[in-house]
CSV table of C-alpha atoms in Angstrom, one decimal:
chain,number,residue,atom,x,y,z
A,1,MET,CA,-0.2,-0.1,-0.1
A,2,LEU,CA,1.2,3.4,-0.8
A,3,GLU,CA,1.4,5.1,3.2
A,4,VAL,CA,-0.1,8.4,3.2
A,5,LEU,CA,-1.0,8.2,6.9
A,6,ASP,CA,-2.1,11.5,8.4
A,7,ASP,CA,-1.7,12.7,11.9
A,8,PRO,CA,-4.0,11.3,14.0
A,9,CYS,CA,-3.8,14.0,16.1
A,10,PRO,CA,-3.2,17.2,14.4
A,11,PRO,CA,-2.0,20.6,15.8
A,12,GLU,CA,-4.6,23.4,16.4
A,13,PHE,CA,-3.6,26.2,14.3
A,14,ASP,CA,-4.8,29.1,15.7
A,15,ASP,CA,-4.8,33.2,16.0
A,16,GLY,CA,-1.5,32.8,16.9
A,17,HIS,CA,-0.1,30.6,13.8
A,18,ARG,CA,-2.5,33.6,11.5
A,19,ARG,CA,-0.6,36.5,13.0
A,20,MET,CA,3.2,34.3,12.5
A,21,VAL,CA,2.2,34.1,8.8
A,22,HIS,CA,1.6,38.0,8.7
A,23,GLU,CA,4.1,39.1,9.9
A,24,ARG,CA,6.3,37.0,8.4
A,25,ALA,CA,4.8,38.0,4.9
A,26,ALA,CA,4.9,41.6,6.0
A,27,GLN,CA,8.9,41.2,6.8
A,28,ARG,CA,9.6,40.3,3.0
A,29,ARG,CA,7.5,42.4,1.8
A,30,ARG,CA,9.4,44.7,3.5
A,31,LYS,CA,12.8,43.6,2.4
A,32,ARG,CA,11.8,43.1,-1.4
A,33,GLN,CA,10.9,47.5,-0.8
A,34,LEU,CA,14.3,47.4,0.6
A,35,GLY,CA,15.5,46.4,-2.6
A,36,LEU,CA,13.1,49.0,-4.5
A,37,VAL,CA,14.3,51.7,-2.2
A,38,ALA,CA,18.1,50.4,-3.1
A,39,ALA,CA,17.3,50.7,-7.0
A,40,THR,CA,16.3,54.7,-6.4
A,41,VAL,CA,18.8,55.7,-4.0
A,42,ALA,CA,21.7,54.1,-6.3
A,43,PRO,CA,21.6,56.5,-9.5
A,44,LEU,CA,21.6,59.5,-7.2
A,45,ALA,CA,24.2,58.3,-5.7
A,46,MET,CA,25.9,57.8,-8.9
A,47,LEU,CA,25.3,60.9,-10.1
A,48,LEU,CA,27.2,62.2,-6.9
A,49,GLY,CA,30.0,61.1,-8.1
A,50,GLY,CA,30.1,57.1,-7.7
A,51,LEU,CA,29.2,54.9,-4.7
A,52,THR,CA,32.1,52.9,-2.9
A,53,LEU,CA,30.1,49.3,-2.2
A,54,VAL,CA,30.8,49.6,1.8
A,55,SER,CA,29.8,45.9,2.6
A,56,ALA,CA,29.3,42.4,0.5
A,57,ASP,CA,27.9,40.4,3.1
A,58,ARG,CA,25.9,37.7,1.8
A,59,SER,CA,25.3,35.8,5.1
A,60,THR,CA,22.6,38.6,6.5
A,61,ASP,CA,18.9,38.4,6.3
A,62,THR,CA,19.0,42.5,5.5
A,63,PRO,CA,22.4,43.4,3.3
A,64,PRO,CA,23.0,46.8,4.2
A,65,LEU,CA,21.6,48.8,1.7
A,66,SER,CA,25.1,50.0,-0.3
A,67,THR,CA,25.1,45.9,-1.0
A,68,ALA,CA,21.3,46.3,-2.5
A,69,ALA,CA,22.7,49.4,-4.4
A,70,ALA,CA,25.1,48.2,-6.0
A,71,THR,CA,22.7,45.9,-8.1
A,72,ILE,CA,21.9,48.8,-9.6
A,73,ALA,CA,25.5,51.1,-9.2
A,74,THR,CA,26.9,48.6,-11.6
A,75,ALA,CA,24.4,48.3,-14.7
A,76,ALA,CA,25.3,48.8,-18.0
A,77,THR,CA,22.2,51.2,-18.1
A,78,LEU,CA,23.3,53.7,-16.0
A,79,PRO,CA,25.5,56.7,-16.7
A,80,GLU,CA,29.4,56.5,-15.8
A,81,PRO,CA,30.9,58.2,-13.2
A,82,ASP,CA,32.0,61.7,-13.2
A,83,THR,CA,36.0,60.7,-12.3
A,84,THR,CA,36.7,63.9,-12.1
A,85,VAL,CA,35.1,64.3,-8.7
A,86,SER,CA,36.2,62.9,-5.7
A,87,ALA,CA,34.5,59.8,-4.8
A,88,THR,CA,31.9,59.7,-1.8
A,89,THR,CA,33.4,57.2,0.7
A,90,ALA,CA,30.8,55.9,3.0
A,91,ALA,CA,32.7,53.4,4.6
A,92,PRO,CA,36.4,51.8,4.3
A,93,PRO,CA,36.3,49.4,1.0
A,94,PRO,CA,35.5,46.3,1.4
A,95,GLU,CA,39.0,43.2,1.2
A,96,LEU,CA,37.1,41.8,-1.8
A,97,PRO,CA,35.0,42.8,-3.5
A,98,PRO,CA,30.6,41.2,-3.6
A,99,PRO,CA,30.4,38.4,-6.4
A,100,LEU,CA,29.6,39.7,-9.8
A,101,VAL,CA,26.9,38.0,-11.8
A,102,VAL,CA,26.8,38.2,-15.8
A,103,GLY,CA,23.2,36.7,-17.8
A,104,GLY,CA,20.1,37.2,-19.3
A,105,LEU,CA,16.8,36.9,-18.3
A,106,ILE,CA,17.0,34.5,-16.1
A,107,VAL,CA,19.0,36.8,-14.5
A,108,ARG,CA,16.8,39.7,-15.0
A,109,GLY,CA,14.0,38.5,-12.9
A,110,ALA,CA,16.1,37.8,-10.1
A,111,VAL,CA,17.9,40.8,-10.3
A,112,ASP,CA,16.6,42.3,-6.5
A,113,ASP,CA,17.4,39.0,-4.7
A,114,LEU,CA,20.7,38.5,-6.4
A,115,GLY,CA,21.2,42.4,-5.5
A,116,GLU,CA,20.4,41.3,-1.5
A,117,ALA,CA,22.4,38.5,-1.0
A,118,GLY,CA,25.2,40.3,-2.0
A,119,PHE,CA,25.9,40.0,-5.9
A,120,ILE,CA,26.1,42.8,-8.0
A,121,VAL,CA,24.2,42.2,-10.8
A,122,ASP,CA,24.5,42.8,-15.1
A,123,ALA,CA,21.4,40.7,-17.2
A,124,ASP,CA,20.3,41.7,-20.3
A,125,PRO,CA,17.2,39.2,-21.5
A,126,SER,CA,18.7,40.0,-24.9
A,127,ARG,CA,22.1,39.1,-24.4
A,128,SER,CA,24.6,36.9,-26.3
A,129,PHE,CA,27.4,35.1,-25.5
A,130,ALA,CA,29.0,37.1,-27.2
A,131,GLU,CA,27.6,40.3,-25.9
A,132,MET,CA,28.3,39.4,-22.6
A,133,VAL,CA,32.3,38.6,-23.1
A,134,GLY,CA,32.2,41.7,-24.2
A,135,VAL,CA,30.5,42.9,-20.6
A,136,LEU,CA,33.0,41.2,-18.8
A,137,GLU,CA,36.0,42.4,-20.8
A,138,ARG,CA,34.9,45.8,-20.1
A,139,ILE,CA,34.3,45.3,-16.6
A,140,ALA,CA,38.1,43.7,-16.3
A,141,SER,CA,39.6,47.0,-18.0
A,142,THR,CA,38.5,49.2,-16.1
A,143,GLY,CA,39.8,46.9,-12.8
A,144,ASP,CA,36.3,45.7,-11.0
A,145,LEU,CA,36.2,42.7,-11.7
A,146,PRO,CA,35.7,41.0,-8.8
A,147,ASP,CA,37.6,37.5,-7.7
A,148,ALA,CA,33.9,35.4,-8.1
A,149,VAL,CA,31.5,35.0,-11.1
A,150,VAL,CA,28.6,33.7,-11.6
A,151,VAL,CA,27.5,33.4,-15.5
A,152,ASN,CA,24.4,32.6,-16.6
A,153,ILE,CA,24.5,33.2,-20.4
A,154,ALA,CA,23.4,29.0,-22.0
A,155,ASP,CA,19.4,30.7,-22.5
A,156,ASN,CA,19.7,32.8,-25.3
A,157,GLY,CA,21.9,30.9,-28.5
A,158,PRO,CA,24.5,28.1,-29.2
A,159,ILE,CA,27.3,28.5,-27.1
A,160,PHE,CA,31.0,27.2,-28.1
A,161,GLU,CA,34.0,25.5,-27.1
A,162,ARG,CA,36.6,27.7,-28.5
A,163,ASP,CA,34.8,30.8,-27.2
A,164,VAL,CA,34.5,29.6,-23.8
A,165,ALA,CA,37.9,28.3,-24.2
A,166,ALA,CA,39.0,31.7,-25.0
A,167,LEU,CA,37.2,33.3,-22.5
A,168,LEU,CA,38.4,30.9,-19.9
A,169,GLN,CA,41.8,31.4,-21.1
A,170,GLY,CA,41.7,34.9,-21.4
A,171,THR,CA,39.2,37.2,-18.8
A,172,LEU,CA,38.8,34.9,-16.5
A,173,ARG,CA,42.1,32.8,-16.3
A,174,THR,CA,43.2,34.8,-13.0
A,175,MET,CA,39.4,34.5,-11.2
A,176,SER,CA,39.2,32.3,-8.0
A,177,ARG,CA,35.4,31.2,-8.9
A,178,VAL,CA,34.0,31.0,-12.5
A,179,VAL,CA,30.2,29.0,-11.8
A,180,PHE,CA,28.4,28.5,-15.3
A,181,VAL,CA,24.4,28.0,-14.9
A,182,THR,CA,22.6,25.5,-17.0
A,183,THR,CA,20.1,26.6,-19.3
A,184,THR,CA,16.5,24.8,-18.5
A,185,VAL,CA,14.9,26.8,-22.0
A,186,GLY,CA,13.6,24.0,-24.8
A,187,HIS,CA,15.7,25.1,-27.7
A,188,GLU,CA,17.3,22.7,-29.8
A,189,TYR,CA,20.7,24.1,-28.8
A,190,ALA,CA,20.1,24.0,-24.8
A,191,ASP,CA,21.2,20.0,-24.7
A,192,ALA,CA,24.7,20.7,-26.3
A,193,ASN,CA,25.5,24.3,-24.1
A,194,ASN,CA,24.3,21.9,-20.7
A,195,GLU,CA,27.0,19.3,-22.0
A,196,LEU,CA,29.5,22.2,-22.3
A,197,ILE,CA,28.9,23.9,-19.3
A,198,ARG,CA,29.0,20.6,-17.2
A,199,SER,CA,32.4,19.2,-19.0
A,200,LEU,CA,34.2,22.8,-18.1
A,201,PRO,CA,35.1,21.7,-14.6
A,202,SER,CA,37.1,18.9,-15.7
A,203,GLN,CA,38.8,21.0,-17.8
A,204,TYR,CA,38.9,24.4,-15.2
A,205,ALA,CA,40.0,24.3,-11.9
A,206,ASN,CA,38.2,27.6,-11.2
A,207,VAL,CA,35.1,26.6,-12.6
A,208,ALA,CA,32.1,25.2,-11.3
A,209,VAL,CA,28.3,24.5,-12.6
A,210,LEU,CA,25.4,25.8,-11.5
A,211,ASP,CA,23.4,22.6,-12.9
A,212,TRP,CA,19.9,24.8,-12.7
A,213,ASP,CA,18.1,22.5,-15.4
A,214,ASP,CA,18.2,19.6,-12.7
A,215,ALA,CA,18.4,21.4,-9.6
A,216,VAL,CA,15.0,23.7,-11.0
A,217,ALA,CA,13.2,20.3,-10.3
A,218,ASP,CA,14.1,20.6,-6.5
A,219,CYS,CA,13.3,23.9,-6.4
A,220,PRO,CA,10.6,24.0,-3.1
A,221,GLY,CA,7.5,26.1,-3.7
A,222,ASP,CA,5.5,27.5,-7.2
A,223,CYS,CA,8.7,28.1,-9.0
A,224,LEU,CA,8.4,28.1,-12.8
A,225,TYR,CA,6.2,30.1,-15.2
A,226,PRO,CA,4.0,27.3,-17.7
A,227,ASP,CA,7.1,28.6,-19.9
A,228,ARG,CA,9.5,26.4,-17.9
A,229,VAL,CA,12.3,28.5,-17.7
A,230,HIS,CA,11.0,32.0,-16.5
A,231,LEU,CA,11.2,31.9,-12.5
A,232,ARG,CA,8.0,32.8,-10.4
A,233,PRO,CA,9.6,34.6,-7.2
A,234,ASP,CA,10.0,30.5,-5.5
A,235,GLY,CA,11.9,30.3,-7.9
A,236,VAL,CA,13.8,34.2,-8.2
A,237,ASP,CA,14.2,32.5,-4.0
A,238,TRP,CA,15.9,29.1,-5.2
A,239,PHE,CA,18.2,30.4,-7.9
A,240,THR,CA,19.6,33.2,-5.7
A,241,ARG,CA,20.7,30.5,-3.1
A,242,LEU,CA,21.6,28.3,-5.4
A,243,ALA,CA,24.0,31.2,-6.8
A,244,ALA,CA,25.2,32.0,-3.6
A,245,ALA,CA,26.2,28.6,-2.6
A,246,ALA,CA,27.8,27.9,-5.3
A,247,ILE,CA,29.9,31.2,-5.4
A,248,GLU,CA,30.9,30.3,-1.2
A,249,ASN,CA,31.0,26.3,-1.5
A,250,PRO,CA,34.2,25.6,-3.4
B,1,MET,CA,-12.7,35.2,-0.2
B,2,VAL,CA,-10.2,36.7,1.7
B,3,PHE,CA,-7.4,34.8,3.0
B,4,ASP,CA,-7.9,34.8,7.1
B,5,ASP,CA,-11.5,33.2,5.7
B,6,ARG,CA,-9.5,30.4,4.2
B,7,PHE,CA,-6.6,30.3,7.0
B,8,ASP,CA,-7.7,27.5,8.8
B,9,GLU,CA,-8.9,25.3,5.9
B,10,LEU,CA,-5.3,25.9,4.2
B,11,VAL,CA,-3.1,25.0,6.9
B,12,GLY,CA,-5.1,22.4,7.7
B,13,LEU,CA,-4.0,21.5,4.2
B,14,ALA,CA,-0.8,22.3,4.1
B,15,TYR,CA,0.0,20.7,7.4
B,16,ARG,CA,-1.8,16.9,6.7
B,17,THR,CA,-0.3,17.0,2.9
B,18,ALA,CA,3.3,17.8,4.5
B,19,PHE,CA,3.0,15.4,7.3
B,20,ARG,CA,1.6,12.6,5.1
B,21,ILE,CA,5.7,12.7,3.4
B,22,VAL,CA,7.5,14.3,6.2
B,23,GLY,CA,6.0,11.9,9.0
B,24,ASP,CA,6.5,14.0,11.9
B,25,ARG,CA,4.8,17.1,13.9
B,26,GLY,CA,7.5,19.7,14.2
B,27,ALA,CA,8.3,19.5,10.5
B,28,ALA,CA,5.5,19.2,8.8
B,29,GLU,CA,4.3,22.3,11.4
B,30,ASP,CA,7.5,24.4,9.7
B,31,VAL,CA,6.3,23.6,6.1
B,32,ALA,CA,2.4,24.6,6.3
B,33,GLN,CA,3.4,27.8,8.2
B,34,GLU,CA,5.4,28.5,5.1
B,35,THR,CA,3.6,27.3,2.8
B,36,MET,CA,1.0,29.7,4.4
B,37,VAL,CA,3.6,32.5,4.1
B,38,LYS,CA,3.8,32.2,0.1
B,39,ALA,CA,0.1,31.5,-0.4
B,40,LEU,CA,-0.1,35.1,1.4
B,41,GLY,CA,2.5,37.2,-0.4
B,42,HIS,CA,0.9,35.4,-3.6
B,43,TRP,CA,-2.8,35.4,-2.7
B,44,SER,CA,-4.4,38.1,-5.5
B,45,ARG,CA,-3.1,35.0,-8.4
B,46,ILE,CA,-4.0,31.9,-6.2
B,47,ALA,CA,-7.3,32.7,-4.6
B,48,ASP,CA,-9.1,30.5,-7.4
B,49,HIS,CA,-7.4,27.8,-7.1
B,50,ALA,CA,-6.0,27.6,-3.9
B,51,ARG,CA,-6.0,24.2,-2.6
B,52,PRO,CA,-4.2,23.1,-5.1
B,53,TRP,CA,-1.9,25.2,-5.2
B,54,VAL,CA,-1.2,25.2,-1.5
B,55,CYS,CA,-1.1,21.3,-1.6
B,56,ARG,CA,1.6,21.7,-4.8
B,57,VAL,CA,3.7,24.0,-2.5
B,58,ALA,CA,3.3,22.1,0.8
B,59,ALA,CA,4.5,19.0,-0.9
B,60,ASN,CA,7.8,21.0,-2.4
B,61,GLU,CA,8.9,22.2,0.7
B,62,ALA,CA,8.1,18.6,2.5
B,63,ILE,CA,10.0,17.1,-0.3
B,64,GLY,CA,12.7,20.0,0.3
B,65,THR,CA,13.2,19.0,4.0
B,66,VAL,CA,13.6,15.8,3.7
B,67,ARG,CA,16.2,16.3,1.4
B,68,LYS,CA,17.9,18.3,3.1
B,69,LYS,CA,17.5,16.1,6.4
B,70,ARG,CA,18.3,12.8,4.3
B,71,PRO,CA,21.5,11.2,5.3
B,72,PRO,CA,24.8,11.1,3.2
B,73,PRO,CA,25.1,8.4,0.4
B,74,GLY,CA,26.5,5.1,2.2
B,75,ARG,CA,25.5,6.4,5.5
B,76,GLN,CA,22.3,4.4,6.6
B,77,ARG,CA,19.7,4.4,9.9
B,78,PRO,CA,20.2,1.0,12.0
B,79,ALA,CA,17.2,-1.0,11.4
B,80,THR,CA,16.6,-1.3,15.1
B,81,ASP,CA,15.8,2.7,15.0
B,82,ILE,CA,12.4,2.3,12.4
B,83,ASP,CA,9.6,1.0,12.6
B,84,ALA,CA,8.2,-0.9,9.9
B,85,VAL,CA,5.7,2.2,8.6
B,86,ALA,CA,8.6,4.8,8.9
B,87,SER,CA,10.6,2.3,6.6
B,88,VAL,CA,7.6,2.1,4.0
B,89,ARG,CA,7.4,6.2,4.2
B,90,LEU,CA,11.1,6.5,4.1
B,91,ASP,CA,11.6,4.7,0.9
B,92,LEU,CA,8.2,6.6,-0.3
B,93,GLN,CA,10.4,9.6,1.0
B,94,HIS,CA,13.4,8.4,-1.2
B,95,LEU,CA,11.2,8.1,-4.4
B,96,LEU,CA,9.7,11.1,-4.5
B,97,LEU,CA,13.1,12.4,-4.0
B,98,LYS,CA,14.3,10.6,-7.2
B,99,LEU,CA,11.2,11.0,-9.3
B,100,PRO,CA,11.4,13.9,-12.6
B,101,ARG,CA,9.7,16.9,-11.6
B,102,ARG,CA,6.5,16.0,-13.3
B,103,GLN,CA,5.9,12.9,-12.2
B,104,ARG,CA,6.6,13.8,-9.2
B,105,GLU,CA,4.0,16.6,-9.3
B,106,VAL,CA,1.1,14.0,-9.9
B,107,VAL,CA,2.0,11.2,-7.6
B,108,VAL,CA,2.1,14.2,-5.0
B,109,LEU,CA,-1.2,15.4,-5.9
B,110,ARG,CA,-2.9,12.5,-7.1
B,111,PHE,CA,-2.1,10.3,-4.2
B,112,VAL,CA,-0.5,11.6,-1.8
B,113,ALA,CA,-2.8,15.0,-1.4
B,114,ASP,CA,-5.9,13.0,-3.1
B,115,PHE,CA,-7.3,15.6,-6.1
B,116,THR,CA,-8.8,14.5,-8.8
B,117,GLU,CA,-7.7,13.9,-12.4
B,118,ALA,CA,-9.3,16.8,-13.6
B,119,ASP,CA,-8.0,19.0,-10.5
B,120,VAL,CA,-4.4,17.9,-11.0
B,121,ALA,CA,-4.7,18.1,-14.7
B,122,ALA,CA,-5.9,22.3,-14.0
B,123,GLU,CA,-3.5,22.9,-11.3
B,124,LEU,CA,-0.4,22.1,-13.6
B,125,GLY,CA,-1.7,23.1,-16.7
B,126,LEU,CA,-1.9,20.1,-18.5
B,127,SER,CA,-4.6,17.4,-20.1
B,128,VAL,CA,-6.5,14.6,-18.1
B,129,GLY,CA,-4.9,12.2,-20.4
B,130,THR,CA,-1.0,13.7,-19.9
B,131,VAL,CA,-2.2,13.5,-15.6
B,132,LYS,CA,-2.5,9.9,-15.9
B,133,THR,CA,0.4,9.0,-18.0
B,134,HIS,CA,2.9,10.7,-15.1
B,135,ALA,CA,0.7,9.1,-12.5
B,136,ARG,CA,1.0,5.5,-14.2
B,137,ARG,CA,4.8,5.8,-15.1
B,138,GLY,CA,5.4,7.7,-11.0
B,139,LEU,CA,3.5,4.4,-9.8
B,140,GLU,CA,5.6,2.0,-12.0
B,141,ALA,CA,9.2,3.4,-10.7
B,142,LEU,CA,6.8,3.2,-6.7
B,143,ARG,CA,6.7,-0.4,-7.7
B,144,ALA,CA,10.4,-0.8,-8.7
B,145,ALA,CA,11.4,0.9,-5.9
B,146,LEU,CA,9.3,-0.6,-3.2
B,147,SER,CA,9.8,-4.0,-4.6
B,148,THR,CA,10.3,-6.0,-1.4
B,149,VAL,CA,7.0,-4.5,-0.1
B,150,PRO,CA,3.2,-5.2,-1.7
B,151,VAL,CA,2.2,-2.3,-3.6
B,152,GLU,CA,-1.6,-1.3,-3.7
B,153,VAL,CA,-2.8,2.4,-4.3
B,154,ILE,CA,-6.2,3.3,-3.3
B,155,PRO,CA,-7.5,6.0,-5.3
């Protein structure tokens, strides 16, 4: 028999439980609103001459405003800071810059949560692999490339081994950790992209794989829209947790 | 209908679904509460299909809880720790962890949460025929995994 045994004496859920649910839901709303406020503040800070990031702490539930602001402050769509004006330094610089996430539509949908988790995010839903390489090269040319990066670019066209090799042996060669993300997209190139990505750790010591195509099956909650690609809020949460774990657990 | 008016009904449903998977009151309570927090956050979008939504989310949360708590590969619990029922439950948990996502969702909604095939189809956006196919394949996997235990599914 398929055992689906019920609790013979289930607990009583009372008003205390109901209040707790409301309180926790409100906390999550406030957390998201904090991210939105940061998104508003960051461009103003940039216009004042640049904002030095003060923290990359990913261990707390409520990261500093400046960390969330970093999500926006580094986006390619923002104006370049006026380097003739002295930068406003709010605190001593961090020992290590926050890890970077570059990607397309998945990352775009998770930008707030990734920012709250301490990542710098650069996302464009229509970005090709070649365009992503250009973004990384531009960041590297300014000396702002962090020590770790999550690359989520397998869902917008085929990627080729020679291009990945050029990236890993060039711009990303000195990085301590590069995490490539597999894709759930239903296009014909997806399997080849995923196969290539899964083969990378055996060739490059600094490469790890976030196997999203596999891990999404374990996502708790209601995670994907019916296209099985775009993330619902639960999927954003799961992706963010996995990305943080992939960076933090070599 | 507003969230609070349906709280008692839905939290009980979430608890019952979770308990059937985790088999532990504390863990099932945690799953039920987390499920209700998510339900409140998404209420405007799920209110018209809250029961299957809550079941699905509670089941996924419960499976996630089982996954976190299960011992590493190669470390089996001593046989003296568990009785026959618990053993069957562990087998069911492990099976659920191994099923492909869509099969797992169908099996959980159909056989753990006791929804009709039509309700499962509506919740998952599938045809009834597809639900039947996933259910059959899931049960075949169940029979294979629990080959040492007589398997009988009560519709």
